[in-house]
CSV table of C-alpha atoms in Angstrom, one decimal:
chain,number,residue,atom,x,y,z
A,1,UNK,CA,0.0,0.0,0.0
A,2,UNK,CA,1.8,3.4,-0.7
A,3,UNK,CA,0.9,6.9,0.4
A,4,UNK,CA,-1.8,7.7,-2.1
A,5,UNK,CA,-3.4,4.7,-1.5
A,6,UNK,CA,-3.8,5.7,2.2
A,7,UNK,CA,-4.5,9.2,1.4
A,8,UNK,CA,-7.3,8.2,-0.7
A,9,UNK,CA,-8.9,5.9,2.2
A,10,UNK,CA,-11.5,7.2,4.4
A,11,UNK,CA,-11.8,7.0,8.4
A,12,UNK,CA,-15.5,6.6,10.1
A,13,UNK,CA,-15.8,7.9,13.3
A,14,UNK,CA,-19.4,8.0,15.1
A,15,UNK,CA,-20.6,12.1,16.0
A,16,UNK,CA,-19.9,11.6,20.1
A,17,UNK,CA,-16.4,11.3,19.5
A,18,UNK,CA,-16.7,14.1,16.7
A,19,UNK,CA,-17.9,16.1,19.9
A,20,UNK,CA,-15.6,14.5,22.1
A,21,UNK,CA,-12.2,16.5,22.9
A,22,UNK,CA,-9.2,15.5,21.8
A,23,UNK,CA,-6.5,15.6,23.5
A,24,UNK,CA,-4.0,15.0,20.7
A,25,UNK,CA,-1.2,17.0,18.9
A,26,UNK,CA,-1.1,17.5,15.6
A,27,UNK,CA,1.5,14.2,15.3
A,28,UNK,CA,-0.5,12.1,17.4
A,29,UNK,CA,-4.0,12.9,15.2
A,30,UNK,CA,-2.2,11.6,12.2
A,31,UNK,CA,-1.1,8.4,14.3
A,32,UNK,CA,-4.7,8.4,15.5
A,33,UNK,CA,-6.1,8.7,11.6
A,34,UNK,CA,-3.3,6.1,10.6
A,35,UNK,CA,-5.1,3.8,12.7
A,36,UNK,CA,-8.2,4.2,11.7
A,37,UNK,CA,-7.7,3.8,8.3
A,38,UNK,CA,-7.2,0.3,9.0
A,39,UNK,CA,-10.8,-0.4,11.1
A,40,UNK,CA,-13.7,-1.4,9.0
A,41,UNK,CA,-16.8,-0.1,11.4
A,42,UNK,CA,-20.5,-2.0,11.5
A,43,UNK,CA,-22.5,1.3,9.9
A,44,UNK,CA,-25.1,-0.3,8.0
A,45,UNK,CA,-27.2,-3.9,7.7
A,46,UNK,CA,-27.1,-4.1,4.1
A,47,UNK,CA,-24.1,-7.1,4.7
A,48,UNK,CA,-21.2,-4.4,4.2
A,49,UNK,CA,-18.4,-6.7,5.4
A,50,UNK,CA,-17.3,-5.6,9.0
A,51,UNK,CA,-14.7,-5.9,11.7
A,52,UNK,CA,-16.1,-8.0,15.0
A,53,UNK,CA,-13.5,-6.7,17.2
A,54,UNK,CA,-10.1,-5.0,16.8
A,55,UNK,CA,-7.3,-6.5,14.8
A,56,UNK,CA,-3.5,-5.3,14.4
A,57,UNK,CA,-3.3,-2.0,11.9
A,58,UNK,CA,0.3,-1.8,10.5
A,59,UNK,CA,1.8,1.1,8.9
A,60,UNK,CA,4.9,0.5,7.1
A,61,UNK,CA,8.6,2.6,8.1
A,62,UNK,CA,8.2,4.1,4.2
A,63,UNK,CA,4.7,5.0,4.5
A,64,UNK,CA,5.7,6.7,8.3
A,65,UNK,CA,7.9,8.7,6.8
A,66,UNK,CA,6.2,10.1,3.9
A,67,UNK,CA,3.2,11.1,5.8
A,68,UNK,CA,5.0,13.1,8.0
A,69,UNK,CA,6.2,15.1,5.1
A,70,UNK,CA,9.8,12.7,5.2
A,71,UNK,CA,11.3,15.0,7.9
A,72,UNK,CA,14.2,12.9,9.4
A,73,UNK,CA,13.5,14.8,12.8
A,74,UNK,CA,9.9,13.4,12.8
A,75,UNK,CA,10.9,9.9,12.6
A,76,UNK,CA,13.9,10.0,14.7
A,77,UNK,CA,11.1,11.4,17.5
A,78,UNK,CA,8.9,8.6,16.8
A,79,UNK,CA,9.3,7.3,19.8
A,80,UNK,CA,8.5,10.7,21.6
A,81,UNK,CA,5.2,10.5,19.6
A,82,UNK,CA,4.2,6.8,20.1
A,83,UNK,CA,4.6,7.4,23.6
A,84,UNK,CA,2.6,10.8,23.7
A,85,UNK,CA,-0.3,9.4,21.5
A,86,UNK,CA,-0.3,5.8,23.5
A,87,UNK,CA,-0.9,8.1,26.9
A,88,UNK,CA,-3.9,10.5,25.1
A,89,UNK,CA,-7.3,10.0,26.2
A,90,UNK,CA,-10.9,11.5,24.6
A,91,UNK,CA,-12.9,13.2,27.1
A,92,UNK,CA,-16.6,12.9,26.1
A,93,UNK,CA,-19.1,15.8,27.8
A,94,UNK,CA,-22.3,14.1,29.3
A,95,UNK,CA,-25.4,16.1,29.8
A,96,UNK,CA,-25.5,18.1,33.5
A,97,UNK,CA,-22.5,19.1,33.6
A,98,UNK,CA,-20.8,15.6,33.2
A,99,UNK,CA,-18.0,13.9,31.3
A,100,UNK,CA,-16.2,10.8,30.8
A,101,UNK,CA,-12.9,9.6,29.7
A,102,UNK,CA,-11.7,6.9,27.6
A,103,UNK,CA,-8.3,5.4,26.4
A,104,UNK,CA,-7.6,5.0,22.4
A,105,UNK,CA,-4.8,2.4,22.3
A,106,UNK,CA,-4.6,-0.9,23.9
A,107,UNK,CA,-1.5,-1.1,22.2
A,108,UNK,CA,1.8,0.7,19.9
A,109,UNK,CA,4.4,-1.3,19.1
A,110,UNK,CA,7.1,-0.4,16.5
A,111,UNK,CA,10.0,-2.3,14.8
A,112,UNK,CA,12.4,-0.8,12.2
A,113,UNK,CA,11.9,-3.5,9.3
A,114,UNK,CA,7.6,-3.6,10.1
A,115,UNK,CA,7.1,-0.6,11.1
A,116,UNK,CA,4.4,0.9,13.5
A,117,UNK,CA,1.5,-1.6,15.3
A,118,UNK,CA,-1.9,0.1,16.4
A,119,UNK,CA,-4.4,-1.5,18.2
A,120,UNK,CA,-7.3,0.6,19.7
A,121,UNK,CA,-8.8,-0.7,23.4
A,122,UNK,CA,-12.4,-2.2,23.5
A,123,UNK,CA,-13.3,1.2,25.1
A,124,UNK,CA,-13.2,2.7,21.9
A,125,UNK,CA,-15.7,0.1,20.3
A,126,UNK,CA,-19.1,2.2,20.5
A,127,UNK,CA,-17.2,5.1,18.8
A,128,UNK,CA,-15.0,3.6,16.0
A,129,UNK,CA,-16.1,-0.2,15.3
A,130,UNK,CA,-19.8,-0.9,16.7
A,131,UNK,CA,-21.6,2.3,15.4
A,132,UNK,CA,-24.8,0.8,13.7
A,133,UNK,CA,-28.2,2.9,14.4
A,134,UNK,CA,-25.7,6.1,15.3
A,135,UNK,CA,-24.9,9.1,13.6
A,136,UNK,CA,-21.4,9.1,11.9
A,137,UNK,CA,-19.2,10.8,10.1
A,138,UNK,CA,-16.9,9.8,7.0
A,139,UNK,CA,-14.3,12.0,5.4
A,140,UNK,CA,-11.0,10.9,3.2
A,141,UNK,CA,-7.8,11.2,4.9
A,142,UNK,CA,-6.7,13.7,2.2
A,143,UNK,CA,-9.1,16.4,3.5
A,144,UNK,CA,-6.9,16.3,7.4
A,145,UNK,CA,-3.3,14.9,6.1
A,146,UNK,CA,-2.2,18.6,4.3
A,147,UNK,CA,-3.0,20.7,7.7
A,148,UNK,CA,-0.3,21.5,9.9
A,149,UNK,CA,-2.3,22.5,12.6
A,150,UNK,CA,-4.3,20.7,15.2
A,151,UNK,CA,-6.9,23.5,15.3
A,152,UNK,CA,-7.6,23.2,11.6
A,153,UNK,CA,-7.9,19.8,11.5
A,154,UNK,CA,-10.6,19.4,14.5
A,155,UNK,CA,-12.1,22.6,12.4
A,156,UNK,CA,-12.3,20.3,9.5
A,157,UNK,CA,-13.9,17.9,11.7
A,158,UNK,CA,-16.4,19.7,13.0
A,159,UNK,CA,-17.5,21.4,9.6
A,160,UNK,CA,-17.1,17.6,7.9
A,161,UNK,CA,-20.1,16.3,10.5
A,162,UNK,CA,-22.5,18.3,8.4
A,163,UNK,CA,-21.6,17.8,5.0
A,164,UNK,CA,-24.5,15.9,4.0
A,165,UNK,CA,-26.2,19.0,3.9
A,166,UNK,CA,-23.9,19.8,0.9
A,167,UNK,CA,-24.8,16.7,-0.8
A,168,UNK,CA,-27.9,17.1,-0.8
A,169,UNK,CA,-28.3,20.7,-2.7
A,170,UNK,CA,-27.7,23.5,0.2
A,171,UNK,CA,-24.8,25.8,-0.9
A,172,UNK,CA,-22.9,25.9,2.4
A,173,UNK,CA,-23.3,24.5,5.8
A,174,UNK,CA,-22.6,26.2,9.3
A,175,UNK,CA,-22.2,25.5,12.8
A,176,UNK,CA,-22.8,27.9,16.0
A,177,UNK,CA,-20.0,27.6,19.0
A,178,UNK,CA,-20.2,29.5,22.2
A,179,UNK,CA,-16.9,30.5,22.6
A,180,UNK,CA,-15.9,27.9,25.7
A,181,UNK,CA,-17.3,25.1,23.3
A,182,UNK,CA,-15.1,26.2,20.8
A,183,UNK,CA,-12.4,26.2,23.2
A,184,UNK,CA,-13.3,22.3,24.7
A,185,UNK,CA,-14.0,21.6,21.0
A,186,UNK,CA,-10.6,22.6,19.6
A,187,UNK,CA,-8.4,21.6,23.0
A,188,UNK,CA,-7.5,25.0,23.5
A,189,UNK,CA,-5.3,24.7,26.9
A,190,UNK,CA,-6.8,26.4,29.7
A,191,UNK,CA,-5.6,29.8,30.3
A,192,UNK,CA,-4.4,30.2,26.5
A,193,UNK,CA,-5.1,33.5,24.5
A,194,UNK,CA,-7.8,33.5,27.8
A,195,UNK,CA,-8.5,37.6,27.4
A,196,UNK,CA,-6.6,38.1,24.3
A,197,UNK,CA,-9.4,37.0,22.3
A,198,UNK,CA,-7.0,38.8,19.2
A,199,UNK,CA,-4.7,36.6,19.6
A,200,UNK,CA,-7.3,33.9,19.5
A,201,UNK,CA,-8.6,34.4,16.6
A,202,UNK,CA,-5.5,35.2,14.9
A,203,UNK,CA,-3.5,31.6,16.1
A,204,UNK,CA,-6.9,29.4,16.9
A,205,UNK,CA,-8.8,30.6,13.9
A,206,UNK,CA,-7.5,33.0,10.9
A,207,UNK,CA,-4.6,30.9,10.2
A,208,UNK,CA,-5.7,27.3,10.7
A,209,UNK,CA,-8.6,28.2,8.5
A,210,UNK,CA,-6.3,30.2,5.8
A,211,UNK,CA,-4.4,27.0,5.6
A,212,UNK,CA,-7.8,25.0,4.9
A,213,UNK,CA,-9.0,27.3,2.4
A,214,UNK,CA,-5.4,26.6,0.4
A,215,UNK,CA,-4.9,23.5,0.8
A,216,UNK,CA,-8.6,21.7,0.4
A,217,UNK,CA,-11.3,21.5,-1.8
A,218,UNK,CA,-13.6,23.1,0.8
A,219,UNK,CA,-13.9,27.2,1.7
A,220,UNK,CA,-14.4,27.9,5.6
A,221,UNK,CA,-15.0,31.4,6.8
A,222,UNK,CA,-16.7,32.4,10.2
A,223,UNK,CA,-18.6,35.5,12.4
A,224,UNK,CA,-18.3,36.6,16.0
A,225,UNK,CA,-21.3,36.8,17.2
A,226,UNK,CA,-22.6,38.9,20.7
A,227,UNK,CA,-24.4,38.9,23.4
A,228,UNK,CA,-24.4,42.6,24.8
A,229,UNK,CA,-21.2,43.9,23.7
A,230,UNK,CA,-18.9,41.0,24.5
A,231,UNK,CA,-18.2,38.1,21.9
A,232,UNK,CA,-19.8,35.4,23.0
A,233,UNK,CA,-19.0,32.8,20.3
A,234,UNK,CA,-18.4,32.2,16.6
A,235,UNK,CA,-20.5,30.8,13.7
A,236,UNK,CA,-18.6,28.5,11.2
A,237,UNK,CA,-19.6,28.5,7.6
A,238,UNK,CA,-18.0,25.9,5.2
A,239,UNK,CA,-18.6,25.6,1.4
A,240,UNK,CA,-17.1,22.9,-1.6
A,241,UNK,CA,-14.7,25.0,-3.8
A,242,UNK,CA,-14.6,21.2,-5.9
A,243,UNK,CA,-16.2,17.6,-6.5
A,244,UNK,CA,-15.0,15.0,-4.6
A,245,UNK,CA,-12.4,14.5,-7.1
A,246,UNK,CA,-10.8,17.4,-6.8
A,247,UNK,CA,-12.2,18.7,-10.1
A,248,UNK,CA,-14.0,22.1,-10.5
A,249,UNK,CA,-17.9,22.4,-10.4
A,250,UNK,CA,-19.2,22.8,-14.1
A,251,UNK,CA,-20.0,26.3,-14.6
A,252,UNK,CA,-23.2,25.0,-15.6
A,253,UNK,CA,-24.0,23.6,-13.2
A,254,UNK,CA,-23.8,26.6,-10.6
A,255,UNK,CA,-25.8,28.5,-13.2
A,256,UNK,CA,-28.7,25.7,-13.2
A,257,UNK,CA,-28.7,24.5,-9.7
A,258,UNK,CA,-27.2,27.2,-7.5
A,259,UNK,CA,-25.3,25.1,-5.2
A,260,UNK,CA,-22.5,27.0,-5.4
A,261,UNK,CA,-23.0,30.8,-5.1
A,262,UNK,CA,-19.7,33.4,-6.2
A,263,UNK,CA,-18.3,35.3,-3.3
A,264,UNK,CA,-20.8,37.8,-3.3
A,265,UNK,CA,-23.7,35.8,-2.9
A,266,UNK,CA,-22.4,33.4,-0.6
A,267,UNK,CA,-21.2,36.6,1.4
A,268,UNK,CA,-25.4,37.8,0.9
A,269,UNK,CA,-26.8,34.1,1.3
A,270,UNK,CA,-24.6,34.2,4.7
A,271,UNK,CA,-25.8,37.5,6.2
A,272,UNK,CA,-29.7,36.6,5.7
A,273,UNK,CA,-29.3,33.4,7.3
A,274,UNK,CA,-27.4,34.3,10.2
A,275,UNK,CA,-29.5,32.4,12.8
A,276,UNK,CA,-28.3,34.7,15.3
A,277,UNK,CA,-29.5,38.2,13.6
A,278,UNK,CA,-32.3,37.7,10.8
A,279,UNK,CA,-32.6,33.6,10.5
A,280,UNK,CA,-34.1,34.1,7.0
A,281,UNK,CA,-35.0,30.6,5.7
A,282,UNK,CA,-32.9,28.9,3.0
A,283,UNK,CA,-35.5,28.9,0.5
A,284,UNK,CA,-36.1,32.8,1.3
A,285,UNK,CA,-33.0,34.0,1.0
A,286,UNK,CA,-32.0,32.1,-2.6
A,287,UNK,CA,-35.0,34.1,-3.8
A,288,UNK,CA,-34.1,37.3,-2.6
A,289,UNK,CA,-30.4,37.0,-4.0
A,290,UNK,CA,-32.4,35.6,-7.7
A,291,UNK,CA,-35.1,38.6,-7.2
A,292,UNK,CA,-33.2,41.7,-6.1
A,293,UNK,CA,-29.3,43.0,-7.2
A,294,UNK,CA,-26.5,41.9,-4.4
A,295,UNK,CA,-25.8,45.9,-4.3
A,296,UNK,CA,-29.8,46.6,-3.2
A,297,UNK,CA,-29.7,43.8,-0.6
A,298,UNK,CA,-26.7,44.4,0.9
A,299,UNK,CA,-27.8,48.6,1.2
A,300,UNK,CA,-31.0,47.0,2.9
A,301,UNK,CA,-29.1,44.5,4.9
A,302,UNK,CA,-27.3,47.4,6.5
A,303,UNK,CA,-30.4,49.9,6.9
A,304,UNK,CA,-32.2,47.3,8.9
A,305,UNK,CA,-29.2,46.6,11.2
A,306,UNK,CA,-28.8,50.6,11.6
A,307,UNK,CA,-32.8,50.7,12.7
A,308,UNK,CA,-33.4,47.2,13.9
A,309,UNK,CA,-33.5,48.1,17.7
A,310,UNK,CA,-37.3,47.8,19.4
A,311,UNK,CA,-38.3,45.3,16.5
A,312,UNK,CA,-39.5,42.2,18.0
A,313,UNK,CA,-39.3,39.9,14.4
A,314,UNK,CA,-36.0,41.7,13.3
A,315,UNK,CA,-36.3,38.5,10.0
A,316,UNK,CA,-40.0,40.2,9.5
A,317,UNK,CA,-38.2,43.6,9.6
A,318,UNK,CA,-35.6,43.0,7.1
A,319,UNK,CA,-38.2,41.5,4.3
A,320,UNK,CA,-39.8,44.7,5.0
A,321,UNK,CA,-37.1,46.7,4.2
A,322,UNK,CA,-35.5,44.6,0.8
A,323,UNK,CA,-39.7,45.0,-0.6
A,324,UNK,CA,-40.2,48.6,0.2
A,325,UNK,CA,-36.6,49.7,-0.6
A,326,UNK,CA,-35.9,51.6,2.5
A,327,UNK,CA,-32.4,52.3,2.0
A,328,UNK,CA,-32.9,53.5,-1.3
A,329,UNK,CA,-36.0,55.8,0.3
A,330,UNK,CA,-32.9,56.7,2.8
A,331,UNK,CA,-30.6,57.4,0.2
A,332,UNK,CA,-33.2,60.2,-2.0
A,333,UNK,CA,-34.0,61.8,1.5
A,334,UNK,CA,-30.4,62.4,2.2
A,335,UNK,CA,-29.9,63.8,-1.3
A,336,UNK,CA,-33.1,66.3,-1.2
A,337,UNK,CA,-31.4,67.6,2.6
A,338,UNK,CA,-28.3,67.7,0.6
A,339,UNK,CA,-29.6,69.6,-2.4
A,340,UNK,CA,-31.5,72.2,0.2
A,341,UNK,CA,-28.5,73.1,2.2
A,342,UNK,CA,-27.2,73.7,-1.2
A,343,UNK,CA,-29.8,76.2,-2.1
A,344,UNK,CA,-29.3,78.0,1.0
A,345,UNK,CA,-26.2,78.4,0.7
A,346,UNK,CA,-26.1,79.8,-2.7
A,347,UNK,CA,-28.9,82.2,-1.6
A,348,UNK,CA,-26.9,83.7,1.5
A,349,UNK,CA,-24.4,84.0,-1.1
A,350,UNK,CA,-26.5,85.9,-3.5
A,351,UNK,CA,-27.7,87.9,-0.6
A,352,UNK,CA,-24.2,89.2,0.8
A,353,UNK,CA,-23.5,90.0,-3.0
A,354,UNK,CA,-26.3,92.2,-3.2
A,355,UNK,CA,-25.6,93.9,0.1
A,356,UNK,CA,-22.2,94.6,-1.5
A,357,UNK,CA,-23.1,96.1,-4.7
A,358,UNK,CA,-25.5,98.6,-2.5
A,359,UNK,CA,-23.0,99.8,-0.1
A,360,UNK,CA,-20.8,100.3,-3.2
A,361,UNK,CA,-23.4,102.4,-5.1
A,362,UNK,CA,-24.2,104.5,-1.5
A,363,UNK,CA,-20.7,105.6,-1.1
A,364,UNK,CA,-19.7,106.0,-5.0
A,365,UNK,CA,-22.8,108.5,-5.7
A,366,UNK,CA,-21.5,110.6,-2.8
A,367,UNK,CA,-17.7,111.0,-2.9
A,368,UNK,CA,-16.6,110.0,-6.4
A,369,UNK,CA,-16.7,113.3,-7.7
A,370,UNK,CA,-15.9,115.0,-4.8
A,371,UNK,CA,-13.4,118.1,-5.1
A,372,UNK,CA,-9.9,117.2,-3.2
A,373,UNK,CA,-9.8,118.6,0.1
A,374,UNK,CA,-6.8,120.8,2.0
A,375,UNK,CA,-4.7,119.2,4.4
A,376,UNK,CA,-7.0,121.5,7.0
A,377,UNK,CA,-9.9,119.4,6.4
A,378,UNK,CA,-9.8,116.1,7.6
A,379,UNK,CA,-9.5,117.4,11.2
A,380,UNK,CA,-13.5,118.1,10.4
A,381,UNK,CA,-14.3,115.1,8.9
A,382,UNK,CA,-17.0,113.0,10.5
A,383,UNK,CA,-15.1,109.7,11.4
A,384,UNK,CA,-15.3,106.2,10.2
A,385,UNK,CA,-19.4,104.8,10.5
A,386,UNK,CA,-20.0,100.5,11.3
A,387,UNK,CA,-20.5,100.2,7.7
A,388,UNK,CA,-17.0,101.2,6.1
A,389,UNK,CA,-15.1,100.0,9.0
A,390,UNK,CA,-16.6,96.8,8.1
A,391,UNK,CA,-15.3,97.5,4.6
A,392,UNK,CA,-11.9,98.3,5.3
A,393,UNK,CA,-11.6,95.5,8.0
A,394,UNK,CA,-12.6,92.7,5.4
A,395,UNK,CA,-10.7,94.3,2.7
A,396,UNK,CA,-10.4,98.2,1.6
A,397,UNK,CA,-8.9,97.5,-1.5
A,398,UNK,CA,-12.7,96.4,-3.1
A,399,UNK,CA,-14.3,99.9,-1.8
A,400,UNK,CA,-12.1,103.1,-3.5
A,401,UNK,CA,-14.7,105.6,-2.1
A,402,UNK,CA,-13.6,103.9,1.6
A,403,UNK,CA,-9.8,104.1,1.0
A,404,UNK,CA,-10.1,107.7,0.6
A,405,UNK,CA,-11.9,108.0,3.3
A,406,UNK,CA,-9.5,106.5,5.5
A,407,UNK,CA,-6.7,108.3,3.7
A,408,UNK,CA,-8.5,111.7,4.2
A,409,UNK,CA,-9.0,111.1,8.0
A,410,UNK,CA,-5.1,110.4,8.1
A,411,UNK,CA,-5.7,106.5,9.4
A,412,UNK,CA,-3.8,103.4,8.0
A,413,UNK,CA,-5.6,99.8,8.2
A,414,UNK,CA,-3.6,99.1,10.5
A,415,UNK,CA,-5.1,102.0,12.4
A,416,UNK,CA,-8.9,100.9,11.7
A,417,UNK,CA,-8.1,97.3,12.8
A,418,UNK,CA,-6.3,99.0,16.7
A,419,UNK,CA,-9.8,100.4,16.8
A,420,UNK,CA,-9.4,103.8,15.7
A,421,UNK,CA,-12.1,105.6,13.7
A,422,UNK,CA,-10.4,109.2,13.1
């Protein structure tokens, strides 16, 4: 059996121990998978040939080596791994507040000519072997084996529990975590990134899933969602870029079936259905994205978020809006205020102009053609009125008739600005 071969096999595992936590590394999960590749689990009674009980699983020194990416570090720790893995437990949460724990491995033996020998303990039976009448999941080992982290792959896990929902038509799936179920879920250590929920999301969650959406056929993104103010958990959202053979959906397809939205729908298709904000039905929301331009729902999206508080049926609320257009309604209203401020201030600006040209006619009709006056005159001149040391202050030059004024009473600007008036 070579790599491929192994890459190509899939691992059943029933949905309690998809639940469970795992208290594995990222080496010990691909020991874990290794093993289970080998099991042939009791799922249906249509005489699939089935395992009774657990046999020996070996996995040959060549095949060790390549799937763990032929790193000569990784196999000369092998025994540091084998002896991690054999010592991992699951721990399974019970309802009330309980929880159990199980051992994997009754036994890990290696030999450097054989390789590595996995046999899981009877414990494990109910969750890996004996799993008729429960609730499984099955996923190829070549949707985990290219992650490099831990959190990715139970991420994968997780997201891979619903994926009959994307068999059977739906465009993407997702999953709802409080944040401490995320935390159980992924086997984040106590006390880690605890208050630097940055630092969370950035090692736990952005790069594990970057990693997925390079590196598999599937897409995974994911929302914060609230309670109050505070982040109180994430929702998960997981799409197929591909076919199960790795081959691109037929553009035709997408176009006749809609199973696999572009990026702005699936960002549209995502909002509406947020279960924790508008919990628009599937079928709703593919007609709204067929019906209305991804532009006018996602202004409506928005206006109902900016208005939604006191609205008991906030899904009622935003049909509402999309059918009577209320951001577009928005949008005129905020143009009409726009185009009125507009006009008002072109007519203050008309108005001062006006005021302008009449102070200049006042004052030209009266000293234009005045005779020049001795130097004993302006000592009798009537000083400066409101009106032309407004004039001067905003800018003599404009007003001639002023200028002279000024001149005549002996002042400079300089003057009229101090305060003096002649």
């Amino acid at each position: 059996m070579n790599e491929v071969s192994i890459l190509e096999k899939e691992v059943v595992q029933a949905n309690p121990l998809i639940e469970a936590r795992k208290h594995m590394n990222l080496s010990e999960m691909r020991l874990f998978l290794l093993g289970l590749q080998g099991i042939k689990p009791n799922i249906s009674t249509d005489g699939n040939i089935h395992d009774v009980e657990f046999h020996d699983i070996w996995v040959s020194p060549s095949q060790l080596e390549r799937l763990f990416s032929g790193k000569t570090a990784s196999i000369t720790n092998l025994k540091r791994h084998i002896k991690s893995a054999y010592n991992g437990f699951i721990e399974l949460a019970f309802d009330g507040g309980g929880f159990g724990l199980r051992h994997i491995y009754a036994k890990m033996d290696y030999f450097p000519q054989k390789g590595l020998l996995i046999k899981f303990d009877d414990e494990m039976k109910p969750y890996i072997l004996d799993i008729l009448n429960q609730s499984y999941t099955r996923y190829a080992l070549k949707h985990v084996f290219p992650l490099s982290s831990e959190y990715g792959w139970r991420i994968m896990e997780l997201l891979l529990e619903y994926q009959g929902y994307l068999k059977k038509g739906k465009p993407f799936i997702y999953r709802k975590f409080t944040l401490s179920e995320i935390r159980f879920l992924l086997n984040v250590p106590e006390g880690l990134y605890e208050g630097r929920l940055d630092n969370f999301r950035v090692r736990v969650l952005d790069t594990p899933i970057r990693e997925i959406n390079e590196k598999t056929i599937y897409h995974v993104w994911y929302d914060a969602y609230k309670e109050g103010r505070k982040i109180a958990g994430f929702t998960f959202y997981m799409e197929r870029k591909h076919d199960d053979d790795g081959a691109a959906v037929p553009p035709e397809e997408v176009a006749a079936l809609d199973d696999v939205p572009t990026t702005d729908k699936r960002d549209i298709l995502a909002r509406l259905m947020n279960p924790d904000r508008w919990n628009i039905t599937e079928k709703a929301a593919l007609k709204l994205v067929q019906k209305y331009p991804l532009e006018y729902l996602d202004a409506n999206i928005r206006y109902a978020y900016k208005y939604r508080d006191g609205k008991k049926n906030l899904g009622g609320w935003l049909m509402s809006c999309i059918e009577r257009d209320e951001a577009g309604k928005e949008r005129e209203r905020q143009e009409v205020k726009k185009a009125e401020q507009e006009h008002e201030k072109e007519k203050a600006r008309r108005r001062a102009e006006v005021r302008e040209r009449v102070l200049n006619a006042v004052f030209d009709d009266d000293t234009e053609d005045a005779p020049p006056m001795s130097e004993e005159e302006p000592r009798g001149l009537a000083p400066l009125s409101d009106i032309e040391v407004r004039l001067l202050r905003r800018g003599g030059a404009s007003s001639p008739h002023v200028m002279r004024r000024m001149e005549q009473l002996g002042l400079t600007l300089e003057d009229v600005k101090a305060g003096k008036r002649g």
